[in-house]
Amino acid sequence: MTSVKYDESTPPKKPTNSKIVYQNPWITVREDQTTTPTGETGIYGYVEVKNSVMVVAVNDLDKIYLVRSFRYPSKSWGWELPGGGSDNQDLLEAAKRELEEETGLTASKWVHLSTDYVCNGLLTERMGVYIAQDLQDNGVKEDSPHEVFAGADFFSPAEIDKLIAAGEINDCQTIAGLYHAKAWLARK
Amino acid sequence: MTSVKYDESTPPKKPTNSKIVYQNPWITVREDQTTTPTGETGIYGYVEVKNSVMVVAVNDLDKIYLVRSFRYPSKSWGWELPGGGSDNQDLLEAAKRELEEETGLTASKWVHLSTDYVCNGLLTERMGVYIAQDLQDNGVKEDSPHEVFAGADFFSPAEIDKLIAAGEINDCQTIAGLYHAKAWLARK
């Protein structure tokens, strides 16, 4: 049943021109004119976004810290791993900053798990996933209007599986991060 | 360590105005003017995208079908679950169409696993994940210039874990779909 239609050395679509059609401090939208190896032309619209991070903060009971976040495009709330944009800095540094800003937690032990594409058909963004261990609570959370949570707590892997099955965790980025976290917990 | 900063009945950011800043047949980019409950104003740029589907086609050995896809924004190839846009149709119908168009497979048994946000900070898109069982190969693949693969095959869950650990599967949507698929296989 294996099928091979394209050799990987040949991109099936290449840009012939690229223009910025919208830009704000967080995203740049481009429309490229494209051509295929057989000469078909078209357009491709996509969004350039800085790389981002998600942090799996694990306590001594192997429970994982989740925050209940509001998401503007869908006007909905859901449980998520803490994380955010990288400001183009080193992803580990971004992970440390995001964890402390969002949760007041710091960690003395960090492990890089993965760097994945968030939505590879539409965004350039890659998301680094990090384990944070040996947690301390500094008791101070940065009060940013961009980071608002309706709750935050530690959940066991079994509780997380239930939240995912119930659709209470319904964010592909968080679920992908938790896939890596479960594999890490199984290896530990 | 639990913190509650916002009540869920109060959206931390509401639109006061919304305009389309870019549109093509696949995406609509909006820039909203926003206000917070405390009166801070700002903008939020995001992308309206049709809902999509991913299909976990499982054979009699519990192996899962993956396709090696090219992704234009990153100009990279990776192993992914078959799937795509819904054309605003019913998501199960879209799942059946995408599976057959992309792989030549049809299935007589379908199970809905989940509907998740693909990138809830930037896109409106939700992704339905479906299990497809009792597979038949119709031997005919639609030859669409938008759907080009450098390979396709069935992989065991253990092989999939290795591909994820090696970064050969590096697409959050596929990894989220596989999280649901693993939970379904464990329940089966």
XYZ file of C-alpha atoms in Angstrom:
376
model
C 0.000 0.000 0.000
C 3.084 2.234 0.163
C 2.947 5.045 -2.375
C 5.702 7.397 -3.419
C 4.692 10.351 -5.509
C 7.484 12.841 -4.807
C 11.167 12.711 -4.120
C 12.079 14.777 -1.073
C 14.850 16.567 -2.938
C 12.188 18.267 -5.070
C 9.943 20.717 -3.221
C 6.451 20.322 -4.698
C 5.921 24.074 -4.461
C 8.471 26.895 -4.568
C 8.096 30.669 -4.100
C 8.629 32.922 -7.102
C 7.708 36.092 -5.215
C 6.741 37.000 -1.634
C 5.005 40.039 -0.214
C 3.933 41.115 3.258
C 0.156 41.648 3.295
C -0.301 42.364 7.037
C 1.969 42.944 9.978
C 1.610 43.743 13.687
C 4.130 43.394 16.533
C 3.341 39.675 16.857
C 2.641 38.328 13.364
C 3.609 38.922 9.731
C 1.240 37.595 7.074
C 2.816 36.813 3.710
C 1.333 35.933 0.364
C 3.766 34.119 -1.896
C 3.378 33.459 -5.575
C 4.294 29.829 -6.107
C 5.140 27.360 -8.825
C 5.217 23.576 -8.911
C 7.802 21.391 -10.713
C 5.259 20.998 -13.538
C 4.849 24.775 -13.840
C 1.473 25.264 -12.173
C 1.289 28.657 -10.513
C -0.694 29.723 -7.458
C -0.566 31.641 -4.200
C 0.172 30.589 -0.621
C -0.796 32.763 2.349
C 0.878 32.014 5.671
C 1.890 33.630 8.934
C 5.378 34.236 10.254
C 5.336 33.927 14.045
C 8.208 33.837 16.533
C 9.012 30.439 17.970
C 7.346 29.617 21.262
C 7.714 27.407 24.315
C 5.583 25.194 26.530
C 6.709 24.161 29.979
C 5.846 20.894 31.691
C 6.429 21.801 35.349
C 6.527 18.495 37.252
C 6.426 18.307 41.038
C 7.817 15.570 43.290
C 4.597 13.541 42.904
C 4.920 13.625 39.077
C 1.958 15.992 38.881
C 1.957 18.551 36.078
C 1.062 22.236 36.413
C -1.752 23.525 34.177
C -3.276 26.993 33.861
C -6.837 27.781 32.823
C -6.352 30.220 29.949
C -8.605 32.469 27.918
C -8.082 32.374 24.174
C -9.210 35.376 22.227
C -9.772 33.925 18.713
C -12.245 31.340 20.078
C -13.385 33.384 23.130
C -13.043 30.191 25.171
C -11.255 28.933 28.296
C -9.280 25.729 28.626
C -6.589 23.997 30.674
C -3.149 24.443 29.119
C 0.520 24.020 29.805
C 2.080 27.392 30.639
C 4.027 28.903 27.756
C 4.193 31.646 25.192
C 6.265 33.458 22.607
C 10.049 33.506 22.673
C 10.792 37.137 21.730
C 13.356 35.444 19.430
C 15.532 34.633 22.451
C 17.017 31.243 23.261
C 14.091 28.850 23.801
C 15.311 27.580 27.190
C 15.618 31.161 28.435
C 12.114 31.845 27.101
C 10.805 28.766 28.912
C 12.304 29.944 32.224
C 10.875 33.441 31.759
C 7.408 32.267 30.728
C 7.119 29.819 33.621
C 8.060 32.422 36.208
C 5.969 35.213 34.672
C 2.871 33.093 34.295
C 2.968 30.951 37.402
C 5.468 32.376 39.895
C 7.327 29.044 39.693
C 11.055 28.695 39.150
C 12.876 25.416 38.546
C 16.475 24.351 39.082
C 16.397 21.420 36.634
C 15.406 21.704 32.969
C 15.180 19.102 30.176
C 14.479 19.844 26.496
C 11.937 17.357 25.136
C 11.124 18.431 21.585
C 10.742 21.232 19.060
C 7.628 20.811 16.924
C 5.725 22.804 14.304
C 2.540 24.300 15.769
C 0.507 24.352 12.537
C 2.860 23.538 9.712
C 0.399 24.298 6.911
C -0.110 27.900 7.984
C 2.505 29.077 10.502
C 6.308 29.148 10.627
C 6.195 28.836 14.435
C 8.020 26.014 16.174
C 7.301 25.203 19.799
C 10.001 24.010 22.209
C 8.760 21.747 25.011
C 10.712 21.652 28.278
C 10.431 19.700 31.517
C 10.939 21.866 34.627
C 11.811 20.069 37.881
C 12.835 20.949 41.457
C 10.223 23.686 41.574
C 10.136 26.668 43.899
C 7.258 29.126 44.208
C 8.539 32.700 44.356
C 5.068 33.868 45.378
C 5.099 36.708 42.858
C 3.295 36.613 39.526
C 3.801 39.271 36.911
C 0.430 40.916 36.392
C 0.334 41.153 32.625
C -2.925 41.948 30.829
C -1.907 39.372 28.204
C -1.680 36.526 30.701
C -4.942 35.996 32.515
C -5.878 32.731 34.142
C -9.062 31.543 35.786
C -7.175 28.925 37.792
C -3.955 26.942 38.038
C -3.129 23.646 39.684
C -1.120 20.430 39.558
C -2.758 17.382 37.930
C -1.697 13.745 37.859
C -1.198 12.046 34.466
C -4.441 10.080 35.082
C -6.343 13.303 35.814
C -4.877 14.822 32.657
C -6.039 11.859 30.566
C -9.562 12.432 31.916
C -9.438 16.162 31.135
C -8.341 15.373 27.563
C -11.039 12.725 27.111
C -13.645 15.213 28.419
C -12.465 17.990 26.059
C -11.424 20.205 29.019
C -7.931 20.161 27.554
C -8.622 20.873 23.883
C -5.517 22.647 22.642
C -3.312 20.687 20.217
C -0.143 22.415 21.466
C -0.812 21.390 25.065
C -1.795 17.848 24.060
C 1.377 17.492 21.971
C 3.454 18.742 24.914
C 1.736 16.229 27.177
C 2.506 13.412 24.694
C 6.204 14.202 25.088
C 5.802 14.553 28.868
C 4.159 11.134 29.194
C 6.979 9.547 27.190
C 9.497 11.279 29.468
C 7.682 10.102 32.619
C 7.647 6.537 31.240
C 11.423 6.672 30.594
C 12.245 8.262 33.965
C -0.235 27.163 44.924
C -3.609 27.499 43.181
C -4.191 31.012 41.858
C -7.393 32.531 40.531
C -7.084 35.877 38.840
C -10.167 35.941 36.586
C -13.694 34.660 36.746
C -14.609 32.768 33.575
C -17.805 34.745 33.155
C -15.699 37.831 32.401
C -13.710 37.677 29.164
C -10.377 39.378 29.853
C -10.462 40.925 26.381
C -13.446 41.861 24.212
C -13.636 43.208 20.648
C -14.828 46.757 20.119
C -14.255 46.666 16.364
C -13.100 44.085 13.802
C -11.760 44.484 10.286
C -10.544 42.097 7.610
C -6.917 42.929 6.738
C -6.206 40.036 4.328
C -8.239 37.335 2.679
C -7.651 34.501 0.215
C -9.772 31.425 -0.565
C -8.354 29.608 2.482
C -7.790 32.178 5.221
C -9.202 35.481 6.490
C -6.921 37.616 8.649
C -8.683 39.966 11.065
C -7.416 42.761 13.241
C -9.738 43.524 16.145
C -9.628 46.524 18.403
C -9.984 45.206 21.950
C -10.677 46.366 25.467
C -10.123 44.729 28.849
C -12.494 44.893 31.855
C -10.226 47.631 33.268
C -10.477 49.666 30.050
C -7.067 48.991 28.500
C -7.286 49.070 24.716
C -5.204 47.194 22.163
C -5.317 45.160 18.963
C -5.497 41.421 18.299
C -4.604 39.953 14.905
C -5.794 36.413 14.183
C -6.714 34.100 11.347
C -10.107 32.623 10.541
C -9.623 29.161 9.042
C -12.164 26.472 8.247
C -12.260 23.556 10.652
C -10.161 20.566 9.667
C -9.845 16.834 10.219
C -7.168 14.259 10.917
C -7.740 10.577 10.334
C -6.184 7.756 12.312
C -6.551 4.847 9.878
C -5.911 1.682 11.912
C -5.391 -1.717 10.307
C -6.082 -5.158 11.780
C -2.627 -5.188 13.442
C -3.330 -1.830 15.180
C -0.854 -0.113 12.885
C -1.561 3.498 11.949
C -1.249 5.008 8.469
C 1.089 8.009 8.088
C 1.966 10.080 5.021
C 5.217 11.946 4.452
C 4.043 15.470 3.692
C 5.672 18.646 2.428
C 4.795 21.806 4.324
C 5.218 25.047 2.463
C 5.671 27.583 5.327
C 8.657 25.634 6.712
C 9.735 24.048 3.389
C 10.127 20.763 5.266
C 8.896 17.174 5.110
C 7.517 15.126 7.965
C 5.382 12.089 8.809
C 1.788 13.090 9.488
C -1.677 11.698 9.910
C -3.674 12.210 6.713
C -6.119 15.089 6.920
C -7.020 18.538 5.733
C -9.602 21.282 5.544
C -13.309 20.627 5.872
C -14.714 22.943 3.172
C -17.177 23.794 6.005
C -18.882 20.430 5.516
C -19.716 17.964 8.286
C -16.389 16.888 9.830
C -17.048 13.149 9.506
C -17.826 13.598 5.795
C -14.633 15.647 5.464
C -12.652 12.903 7.203
C -13.988 10.265 4.783
C -13.215 12.481 1.774
C -9.701 13.443 2.940
C -8.727 9.844 3.708
C -9.824 8.578 0.314
C -8.399 11.537 -1.649
C -5.031 11.418 0.083
C -4.466 7.701 0.525
C -6.906 5.742 -1.630
C -8.201 4.120 1.573
C -11.848 3.825 2.517
C -13.156 2.587 5.867
C -16.449 1.047 6.918
C -16.131 1.889 10.632
C -15.568 5.410 11.985
C -15.206 6.727 15.549
C -15.012 10.411 16.535
C -12.239 10.914 19.096
C -11.979 14.653 19.731
C -12.314 18.185 18.409
C -9.397 20.406 19.457
C -8.123 23.894 18.724
C -5.108 23.802 16.403
C -3.456 27.007 17.659
C -5.911 28.737 19.945
C -3.912 31.940 20.319
C -3.898 32.701 16.625
C -6.402 30.575 14.661
C -10.129 29.872 14.932
C -9.574 26.405 13.409
C -10.735 23.317 15.273
C -9.538 19.884 14.224
C -11.736 16.796 14.422
C -9.870 13.524 14.981
C -11.433 10.288 13.729
C -10.499 6.619 13.911
C -11.055 4.770 10.617
C -11.287 0.965 10.768
C -12.076 -1.943 8.429
C -9.941 -0.394 5.699
C -10.126 -1.082 1.988
C -7.700 0.214 -0.622
C -9.527 1.486 -3.697
C -6.233 1.677 -5.554
C -6.977 5.151 -6.887
C -5.521 8.342 -5.414
C -6.715 11.736 -6.499
C -3.760 13.477 -8.059
C -4.050 16.909 -6.495
C -1.146 19.368 -6.679
C -1.997 20.349 -3.095
C -1.510 16.845 -1.750
C 1.970 15.553 -2.439
C 3.586 12.821 -0.431
C 7.081 11.366 -0.465
C 5.861 8.140 1.113
C 3.066 6.498 3.057
C 2.963 3.437 5.266
C 1.501 1.773 8.357
C 3.453 2.116 11.630
C 3.018 0.366 14.977
C 2.465 2.519 18.102
C 6.026 1.645 19.220
C 7.443 2.737 15.848
C 5.432 5.960 16.117
C 6.857 6.675 19.590
C 10.346 6.315 18.114
C 9.536 8.657 15.197
C 8.226 11.264 17.667
C 11.275 10.924 19.934
C 13.535 11.328 16.878
C 11.691 14.437 15.652
C 10.607 12.656 12.436
C 7.032 13.327 13.506
C 7.229 17.000 14.523
C 3.762 18.364 13.836
C 1.681 19.258 16.908
C -1.589 18.411 15.140
C -0.411 14.893 14.293
C 1.050 14.358 17.780
C -2.226 15.520 19.390
C -4.167 13.152 17.123
C -1.845 10.315 18.106
C -2.379 11.097 21.821
C -6.094 10.501 21.310
C -5.373 7.404 19.205
C -3.165 5.869 21.899
C -5.871 6.456 24.513
C -8.397 4.809 22.175
C -6.100 1.801 21.562
C -5.601 1.413 25.343
C -9.407 1.409 25.896
C -10.128 -0.965 23.017
